[in-house]
C-alpha atoms as a printed R data frame, in Angstrom:
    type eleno elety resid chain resno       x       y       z
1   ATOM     1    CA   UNK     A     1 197.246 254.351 -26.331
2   ATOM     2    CA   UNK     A     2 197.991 252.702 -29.986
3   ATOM     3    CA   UNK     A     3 194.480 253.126 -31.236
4   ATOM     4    CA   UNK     A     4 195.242 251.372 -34.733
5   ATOM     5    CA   UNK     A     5 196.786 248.169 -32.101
6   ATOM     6    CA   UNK     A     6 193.842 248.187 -30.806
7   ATOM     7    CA   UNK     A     7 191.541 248.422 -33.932
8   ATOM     8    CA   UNK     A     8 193.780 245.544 -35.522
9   ATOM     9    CA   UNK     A     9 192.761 243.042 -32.195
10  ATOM    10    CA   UNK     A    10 189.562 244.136 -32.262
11  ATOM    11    CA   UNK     A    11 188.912 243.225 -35.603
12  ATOM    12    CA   UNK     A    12 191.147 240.345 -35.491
13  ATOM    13    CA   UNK     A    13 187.909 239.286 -32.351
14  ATOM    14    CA   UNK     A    14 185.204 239.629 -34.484
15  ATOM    15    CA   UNK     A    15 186.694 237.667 -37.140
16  ATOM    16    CA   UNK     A    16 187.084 234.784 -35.030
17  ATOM    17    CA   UNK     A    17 183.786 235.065 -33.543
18  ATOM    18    CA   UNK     A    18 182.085 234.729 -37.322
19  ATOM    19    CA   UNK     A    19 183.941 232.041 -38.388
20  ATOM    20    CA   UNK     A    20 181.766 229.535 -39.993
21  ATOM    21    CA   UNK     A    21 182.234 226.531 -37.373
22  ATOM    22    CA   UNK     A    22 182.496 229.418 -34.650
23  ATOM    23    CA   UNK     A    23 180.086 229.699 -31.834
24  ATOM    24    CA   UNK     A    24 177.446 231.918 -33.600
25  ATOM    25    CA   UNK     A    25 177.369 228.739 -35.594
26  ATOM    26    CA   UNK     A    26 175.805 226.972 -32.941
27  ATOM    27    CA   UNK     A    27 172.011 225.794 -33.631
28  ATOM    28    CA   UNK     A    28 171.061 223.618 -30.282
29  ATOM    29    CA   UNK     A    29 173.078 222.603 -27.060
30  ATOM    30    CA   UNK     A    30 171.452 219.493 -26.238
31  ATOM    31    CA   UNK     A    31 172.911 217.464 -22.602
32  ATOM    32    CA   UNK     A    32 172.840 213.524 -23.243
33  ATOM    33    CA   UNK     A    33 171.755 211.027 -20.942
34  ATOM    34    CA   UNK     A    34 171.877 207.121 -21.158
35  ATOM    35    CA   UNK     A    35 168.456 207.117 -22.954
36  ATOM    36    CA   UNK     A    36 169.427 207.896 -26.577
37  ATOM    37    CA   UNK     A    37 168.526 210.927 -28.470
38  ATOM    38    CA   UNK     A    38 168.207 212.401 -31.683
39  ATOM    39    CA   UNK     A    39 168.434 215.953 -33.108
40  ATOM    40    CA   UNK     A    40 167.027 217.752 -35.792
41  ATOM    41    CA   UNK     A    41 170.122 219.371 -36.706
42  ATOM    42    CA   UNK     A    42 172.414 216.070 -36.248
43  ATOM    43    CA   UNK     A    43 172.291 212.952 -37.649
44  ATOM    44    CA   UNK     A    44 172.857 209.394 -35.267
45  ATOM    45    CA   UNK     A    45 171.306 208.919 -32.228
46  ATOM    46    CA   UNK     A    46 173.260 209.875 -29.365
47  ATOM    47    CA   UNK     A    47 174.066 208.960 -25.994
48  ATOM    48    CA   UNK     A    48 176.368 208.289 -23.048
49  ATOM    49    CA   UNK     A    49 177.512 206.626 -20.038
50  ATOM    50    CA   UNK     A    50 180.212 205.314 -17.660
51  ATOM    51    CA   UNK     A    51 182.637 204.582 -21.177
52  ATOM    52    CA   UNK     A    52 181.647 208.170 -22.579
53  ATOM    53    CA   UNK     A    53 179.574 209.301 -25.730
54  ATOM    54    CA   UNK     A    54 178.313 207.010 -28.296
55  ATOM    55    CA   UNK     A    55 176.237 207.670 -31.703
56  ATOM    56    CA   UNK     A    56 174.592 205.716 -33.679
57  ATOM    57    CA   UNK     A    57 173.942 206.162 -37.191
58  ATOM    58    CA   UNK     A    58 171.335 205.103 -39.386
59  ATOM    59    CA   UNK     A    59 171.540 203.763 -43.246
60  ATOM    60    CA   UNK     A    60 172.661 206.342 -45.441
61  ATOM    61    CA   UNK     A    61 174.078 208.581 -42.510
62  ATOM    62    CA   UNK     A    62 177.603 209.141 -41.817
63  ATOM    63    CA   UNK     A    63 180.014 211.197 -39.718
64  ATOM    64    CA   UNK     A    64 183.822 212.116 -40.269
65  ATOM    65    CA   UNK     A    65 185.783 212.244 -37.091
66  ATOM    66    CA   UNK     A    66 189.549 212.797 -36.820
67  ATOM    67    CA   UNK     A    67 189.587 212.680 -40.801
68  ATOM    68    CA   UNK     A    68 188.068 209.197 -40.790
69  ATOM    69    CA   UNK     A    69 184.223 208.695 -42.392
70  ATOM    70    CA   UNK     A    70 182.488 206.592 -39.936
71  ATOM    71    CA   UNK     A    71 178.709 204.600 -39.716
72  ATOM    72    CA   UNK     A    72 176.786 202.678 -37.630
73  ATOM    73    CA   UNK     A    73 177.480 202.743 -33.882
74  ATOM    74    CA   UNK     A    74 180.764 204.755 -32.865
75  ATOM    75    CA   UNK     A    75 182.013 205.416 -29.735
76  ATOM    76    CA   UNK     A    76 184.065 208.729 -28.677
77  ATOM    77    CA   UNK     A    77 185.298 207.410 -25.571
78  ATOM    78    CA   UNK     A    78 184.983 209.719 -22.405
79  ATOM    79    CA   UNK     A    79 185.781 213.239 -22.423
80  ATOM    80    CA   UNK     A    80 187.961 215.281 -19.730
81  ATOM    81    CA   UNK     A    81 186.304 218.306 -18.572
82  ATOM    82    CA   UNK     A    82 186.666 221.301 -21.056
83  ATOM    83    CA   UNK     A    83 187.474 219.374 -23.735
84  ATOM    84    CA   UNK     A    84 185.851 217.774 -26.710
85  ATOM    85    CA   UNK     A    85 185.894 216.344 -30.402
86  ATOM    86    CA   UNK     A    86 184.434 217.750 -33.594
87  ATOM    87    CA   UNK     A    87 182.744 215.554 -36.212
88  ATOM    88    CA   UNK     A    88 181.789 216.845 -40.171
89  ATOM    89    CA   UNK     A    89 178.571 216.247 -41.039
90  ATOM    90    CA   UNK     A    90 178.300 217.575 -44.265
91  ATOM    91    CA   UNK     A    91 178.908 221.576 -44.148
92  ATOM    92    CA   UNK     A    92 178.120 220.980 -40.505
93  ATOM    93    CA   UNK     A    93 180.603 220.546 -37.491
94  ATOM    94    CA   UNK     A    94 179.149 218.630 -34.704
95  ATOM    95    CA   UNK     A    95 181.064 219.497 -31.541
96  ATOM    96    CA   UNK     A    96 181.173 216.573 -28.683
97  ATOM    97    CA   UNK     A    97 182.420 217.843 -25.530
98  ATOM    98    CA   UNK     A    98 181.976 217.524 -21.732
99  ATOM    99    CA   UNK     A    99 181.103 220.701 -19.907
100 ATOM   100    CA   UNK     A   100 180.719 220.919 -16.059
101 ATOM   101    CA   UNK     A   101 180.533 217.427 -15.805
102 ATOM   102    CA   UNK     A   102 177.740 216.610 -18.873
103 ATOM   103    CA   UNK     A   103 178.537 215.336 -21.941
104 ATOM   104    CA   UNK     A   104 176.697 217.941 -24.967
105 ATOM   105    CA   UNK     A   105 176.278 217.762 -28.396
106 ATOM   106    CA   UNK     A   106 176.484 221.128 -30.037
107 ATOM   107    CA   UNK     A   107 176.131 221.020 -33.841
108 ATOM   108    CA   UNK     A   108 177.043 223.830 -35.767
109 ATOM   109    CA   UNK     A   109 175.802 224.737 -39.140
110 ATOM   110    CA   UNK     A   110 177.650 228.396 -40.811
111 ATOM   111    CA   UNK     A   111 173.963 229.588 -42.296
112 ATOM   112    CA   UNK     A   112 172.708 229.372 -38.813
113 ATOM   113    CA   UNK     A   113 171.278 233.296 -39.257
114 ATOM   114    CA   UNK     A   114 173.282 234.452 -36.010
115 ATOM   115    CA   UNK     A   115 176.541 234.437 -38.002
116 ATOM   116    CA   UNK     A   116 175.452 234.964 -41.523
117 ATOM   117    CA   UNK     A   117 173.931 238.780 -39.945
118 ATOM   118    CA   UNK     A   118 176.635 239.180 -37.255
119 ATOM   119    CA   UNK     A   119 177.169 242.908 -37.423
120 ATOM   120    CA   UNK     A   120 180.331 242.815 -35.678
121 ATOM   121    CA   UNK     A   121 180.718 244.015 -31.748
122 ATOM   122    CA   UNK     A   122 179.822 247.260 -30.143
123 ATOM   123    CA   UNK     A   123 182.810 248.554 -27.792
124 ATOM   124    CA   UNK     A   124 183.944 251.580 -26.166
125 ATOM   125    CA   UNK     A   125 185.991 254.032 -28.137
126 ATOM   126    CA   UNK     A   126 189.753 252.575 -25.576
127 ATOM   127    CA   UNK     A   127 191.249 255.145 -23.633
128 ATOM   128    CA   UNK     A   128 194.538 255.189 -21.853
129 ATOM   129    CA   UNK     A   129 192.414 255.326 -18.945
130 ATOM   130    CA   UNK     A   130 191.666 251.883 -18.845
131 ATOM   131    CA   UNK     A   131 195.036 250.886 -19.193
132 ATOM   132    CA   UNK     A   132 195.795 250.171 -15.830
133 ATOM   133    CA   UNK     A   133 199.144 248.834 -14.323
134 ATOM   134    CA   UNK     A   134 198.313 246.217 -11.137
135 ATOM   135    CA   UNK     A   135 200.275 243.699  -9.147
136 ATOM   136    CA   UNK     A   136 199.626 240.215  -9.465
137 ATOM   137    CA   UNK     A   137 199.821 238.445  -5.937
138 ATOM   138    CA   UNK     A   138 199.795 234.633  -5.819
139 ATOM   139    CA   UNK     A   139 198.486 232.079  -3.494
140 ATOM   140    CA   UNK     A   140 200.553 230.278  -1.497
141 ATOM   141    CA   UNK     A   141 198.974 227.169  -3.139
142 ATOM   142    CA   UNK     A   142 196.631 227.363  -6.066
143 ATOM   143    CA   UNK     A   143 192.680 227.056  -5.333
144 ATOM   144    CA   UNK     A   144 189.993 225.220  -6.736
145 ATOM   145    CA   UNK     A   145 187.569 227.775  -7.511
146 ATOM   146    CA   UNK     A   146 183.669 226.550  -8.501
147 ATOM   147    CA   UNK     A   147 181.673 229.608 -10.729
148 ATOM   148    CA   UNK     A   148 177.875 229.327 -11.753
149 ATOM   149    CA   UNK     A   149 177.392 229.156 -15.429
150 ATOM   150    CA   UNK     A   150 175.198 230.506 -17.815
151 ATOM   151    CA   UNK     A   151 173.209 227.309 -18.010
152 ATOM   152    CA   UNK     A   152 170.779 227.184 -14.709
153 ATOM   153    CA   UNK     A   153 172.344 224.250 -12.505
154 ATOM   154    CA   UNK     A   154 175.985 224.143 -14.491
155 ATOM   155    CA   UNK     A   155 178.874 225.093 -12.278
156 ATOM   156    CA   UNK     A   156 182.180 225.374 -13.577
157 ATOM   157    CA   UNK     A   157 185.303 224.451 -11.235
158 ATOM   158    CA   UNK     A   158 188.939 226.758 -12.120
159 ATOM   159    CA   UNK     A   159 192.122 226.800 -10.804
160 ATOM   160    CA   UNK     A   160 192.807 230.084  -9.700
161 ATOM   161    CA   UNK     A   161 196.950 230.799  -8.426
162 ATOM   162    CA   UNK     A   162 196.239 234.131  -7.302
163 ATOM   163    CA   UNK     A   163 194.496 237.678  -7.709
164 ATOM   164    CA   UNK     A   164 195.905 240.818  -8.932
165 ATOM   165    CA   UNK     A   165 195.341 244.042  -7.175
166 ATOM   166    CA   UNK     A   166 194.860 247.464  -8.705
167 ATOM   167    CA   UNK     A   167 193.425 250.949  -8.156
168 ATOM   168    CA   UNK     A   168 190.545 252.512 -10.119
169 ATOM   169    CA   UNK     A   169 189.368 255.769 -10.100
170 ATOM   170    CA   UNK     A   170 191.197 256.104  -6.670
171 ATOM   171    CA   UNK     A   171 189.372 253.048  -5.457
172 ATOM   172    CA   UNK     A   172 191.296 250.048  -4.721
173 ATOM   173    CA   UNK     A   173 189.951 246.537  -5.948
174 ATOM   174    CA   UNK     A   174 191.182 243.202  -6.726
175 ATOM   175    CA   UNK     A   175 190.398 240.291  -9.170
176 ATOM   176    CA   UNK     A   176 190.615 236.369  -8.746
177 ATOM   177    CA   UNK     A   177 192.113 235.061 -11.775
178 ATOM   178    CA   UNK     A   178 192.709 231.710 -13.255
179 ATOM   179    CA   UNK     A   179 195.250 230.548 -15.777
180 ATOM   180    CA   UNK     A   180 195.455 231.534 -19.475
181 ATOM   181    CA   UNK     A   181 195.243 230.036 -22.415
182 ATOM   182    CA   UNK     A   182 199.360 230.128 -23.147
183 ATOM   183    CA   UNK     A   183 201.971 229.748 -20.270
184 ATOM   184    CA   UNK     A   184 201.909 232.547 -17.674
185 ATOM   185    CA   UNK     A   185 198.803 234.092 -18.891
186 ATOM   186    CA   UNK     A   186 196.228 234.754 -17.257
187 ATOM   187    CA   UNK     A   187 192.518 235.675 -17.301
188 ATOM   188    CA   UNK     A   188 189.710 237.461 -15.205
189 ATOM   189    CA   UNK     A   189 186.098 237.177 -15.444
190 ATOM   190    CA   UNK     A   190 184.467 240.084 -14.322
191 ATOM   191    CA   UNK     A   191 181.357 242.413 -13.669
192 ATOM   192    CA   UNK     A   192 181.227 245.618 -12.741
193 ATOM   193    CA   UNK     A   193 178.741 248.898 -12.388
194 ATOM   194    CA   UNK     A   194 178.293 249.241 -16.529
195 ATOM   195    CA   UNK     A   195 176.725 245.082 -16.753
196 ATOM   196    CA   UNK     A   196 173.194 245.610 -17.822
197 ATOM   197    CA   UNK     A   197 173.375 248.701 -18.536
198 ATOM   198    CA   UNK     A   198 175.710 249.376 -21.721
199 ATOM   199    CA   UNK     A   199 178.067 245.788 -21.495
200 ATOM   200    CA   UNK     A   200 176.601 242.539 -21.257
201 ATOM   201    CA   UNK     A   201 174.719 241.493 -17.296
202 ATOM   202    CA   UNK     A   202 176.473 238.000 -16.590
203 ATOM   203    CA   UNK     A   203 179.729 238.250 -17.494
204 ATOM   204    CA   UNK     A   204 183.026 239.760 -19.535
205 ATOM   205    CA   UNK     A   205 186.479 238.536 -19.238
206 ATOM   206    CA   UNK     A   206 189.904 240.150 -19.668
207 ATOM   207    CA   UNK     A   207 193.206 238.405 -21.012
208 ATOM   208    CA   UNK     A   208 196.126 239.716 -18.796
209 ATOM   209    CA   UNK     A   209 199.524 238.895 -19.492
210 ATOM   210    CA   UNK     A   210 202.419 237.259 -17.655
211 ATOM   211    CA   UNK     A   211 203.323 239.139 -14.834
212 ATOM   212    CA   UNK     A   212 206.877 240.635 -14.705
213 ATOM   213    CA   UNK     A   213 209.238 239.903 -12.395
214 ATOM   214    CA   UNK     A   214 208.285 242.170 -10.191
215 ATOM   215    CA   UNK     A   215 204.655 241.272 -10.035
216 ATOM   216    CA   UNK     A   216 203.507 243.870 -11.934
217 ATOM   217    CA   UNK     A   217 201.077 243.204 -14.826
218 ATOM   218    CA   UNK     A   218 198.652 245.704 -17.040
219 ATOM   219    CA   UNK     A   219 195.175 245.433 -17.154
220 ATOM   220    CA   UNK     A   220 194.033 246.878 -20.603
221 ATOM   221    CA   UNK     A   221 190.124 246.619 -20.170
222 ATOM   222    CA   UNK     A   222 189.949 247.809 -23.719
223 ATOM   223    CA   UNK     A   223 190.311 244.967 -24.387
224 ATOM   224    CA   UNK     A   224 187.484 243.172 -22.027
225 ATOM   225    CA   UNK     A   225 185.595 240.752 -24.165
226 ATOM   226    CA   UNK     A   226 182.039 239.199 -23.985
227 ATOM   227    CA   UNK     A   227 182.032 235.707 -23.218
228 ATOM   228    CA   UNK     A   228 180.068 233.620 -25.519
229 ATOM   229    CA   UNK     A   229 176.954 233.660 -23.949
230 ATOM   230    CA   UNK     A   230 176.599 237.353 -24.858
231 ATOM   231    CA   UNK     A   231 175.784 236.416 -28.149
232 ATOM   232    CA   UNK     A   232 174.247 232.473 -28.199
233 ATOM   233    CA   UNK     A   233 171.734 230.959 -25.825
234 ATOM   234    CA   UNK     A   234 173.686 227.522 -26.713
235 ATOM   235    CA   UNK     A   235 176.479 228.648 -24.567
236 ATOM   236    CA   UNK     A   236 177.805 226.785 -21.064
237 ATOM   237    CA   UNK     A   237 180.105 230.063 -20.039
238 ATOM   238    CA   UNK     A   238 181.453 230.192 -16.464
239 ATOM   239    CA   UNK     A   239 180.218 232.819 -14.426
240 ATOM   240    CA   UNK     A   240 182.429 235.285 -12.537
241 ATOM   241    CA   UNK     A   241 183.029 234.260  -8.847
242 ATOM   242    CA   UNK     A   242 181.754 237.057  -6.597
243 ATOM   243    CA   UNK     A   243 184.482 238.787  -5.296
244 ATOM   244    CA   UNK     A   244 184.767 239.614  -9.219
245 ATOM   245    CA   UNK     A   245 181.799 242.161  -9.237
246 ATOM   246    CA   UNK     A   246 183.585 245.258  -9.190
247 ATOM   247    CA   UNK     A   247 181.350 248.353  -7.716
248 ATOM   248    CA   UNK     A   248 183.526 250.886 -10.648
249 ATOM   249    CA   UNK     A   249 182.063 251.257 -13.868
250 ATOM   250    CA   UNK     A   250 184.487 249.842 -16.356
251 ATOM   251    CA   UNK     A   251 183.695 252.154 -19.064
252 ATOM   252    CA   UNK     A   252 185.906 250.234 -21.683
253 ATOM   253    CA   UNK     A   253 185.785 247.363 -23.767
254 ATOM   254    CA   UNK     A   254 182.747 245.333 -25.574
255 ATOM   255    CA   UNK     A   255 179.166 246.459 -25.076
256 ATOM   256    CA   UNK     A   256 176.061 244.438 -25.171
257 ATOM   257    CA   UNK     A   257 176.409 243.191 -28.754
258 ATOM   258    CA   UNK     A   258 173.313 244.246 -30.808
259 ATOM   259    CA   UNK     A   259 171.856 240.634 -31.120
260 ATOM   260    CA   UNK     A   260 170.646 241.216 -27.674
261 ATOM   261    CA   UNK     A   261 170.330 244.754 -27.778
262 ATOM   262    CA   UNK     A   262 167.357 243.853 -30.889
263 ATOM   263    CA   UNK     A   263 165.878 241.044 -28.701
């Protein structure tokens, strides 16, 4: 177990979770409809429809968007699930994006006080333990896999190719996982015996390599990470599907952060 690795990625996380635009950033999630809306913490009114999300700006008001200053009425076009466009307003990024099939408008403002007195993340001293070699076993086609989210009514819909299958503590378990964020990857979200207790309830998710070409693949739950939602009631993270709820405790990786520790 390279502790100083490890120390280097962790801190490497929580410098990427305080970035100033970053989702502790976040200062309302707000779904839009066809009737238009406006935000304290946004300027334009916004809405959208069947040709996808429109704002419109009053005098004196003005967004930058793809590094061009715009006013009056602009229209972002619609948005493919999971994606989504970020305008400048001022010191202010206003994300646009479409999440389980709603358009949101998340702005994002770095003094929001969640980031400026982000103490970093609480985690489990890693252990070689938890460094645990599996074997990834695919589907014979991929499935279509719907999660809840974190936001009541919001399901999220991931293509899973397979699960990968381990051993624990001399008890055998498996995990669904979906693709990752670079070719081959892949990712779990998980709970398991520890959620509620010392690591966040809903949710944590571990990054998992591409498997080798014998299947194999290591699961390093050191490095098991809160999701978003851990930290931000503005969040729209998935859920993990139920066979995911592992009955081990998996005593490795990020606790419940102290934001929600203090609440």
């Amino acid at each position: 177990m390279d502790e100083k690795q490890w120390e280097t990625w962790h801190a490497g996380h929580e410098r990427r979770l305080a970035d100033p635009h970053g989702f502790l950033a976040i200062t309302s999630l707000n779904f839009l409809t066809a009737e238009p809306q406006r935000f304290p913490d946004a300027p334009g009114s916004w809405s959208t429809g069947p040709d996808g999300v429109t704002v419109d700006l009053a005098d004196g008001e003005t967004l930058t968007v793809r590094g061009q200053t715009v006013t009056g009425l602009h229209h972002f076009g619609p948005l493919a699930e999971r994606s989504g466009v970020d305008a400048v307003a001022g010191d202010a990024v206003i994300e646009i994006a479409r999440r389980g099939g709603f358009d949101i408008v998340r702005p994002r403002h770095p003094e929001n006080p969640l980031r400026t007195q982000f103490r970093g993340v609480p985690a489990y001293e890693p252990t070689e333990k938890w460094q645990i070699t599996g074997r990834y076993v695919a589907f014979d086609q991929p499935r279509d896999v719907t999660v809840g989210a974190a936001v009541e009514g919001l399901e999220h819909v991931y293509e899973s190719p397979g699960r990968v299958e381990f051993e624990a503590g001399g008890v055998p378990l498996a995990l669904t996982v979906f693709n990752g964020s670079t070719p081959g990857s892949l990712f779990a979200l998980f709970t398991d015996k520890t959620s509620g207790v010392t690591t966040y309830a809903a949710n944590r998710s571990l990054t998992i390599d591409a498997p080798a070409a014998d299947g194999s693949v290591v699961l390093d739950f050191n490095r098991a990470t809160n999701l978003v939602c851990a930290y931000t009631d503005f969040a729209t993270c998935p859920l993990p599907p139920a066979e995911n709820r592992l009955p081990v405790a998996v005593e490795a990786g990020e606790k419940i952060p102290y934001e929600r520790l203090a609440a």
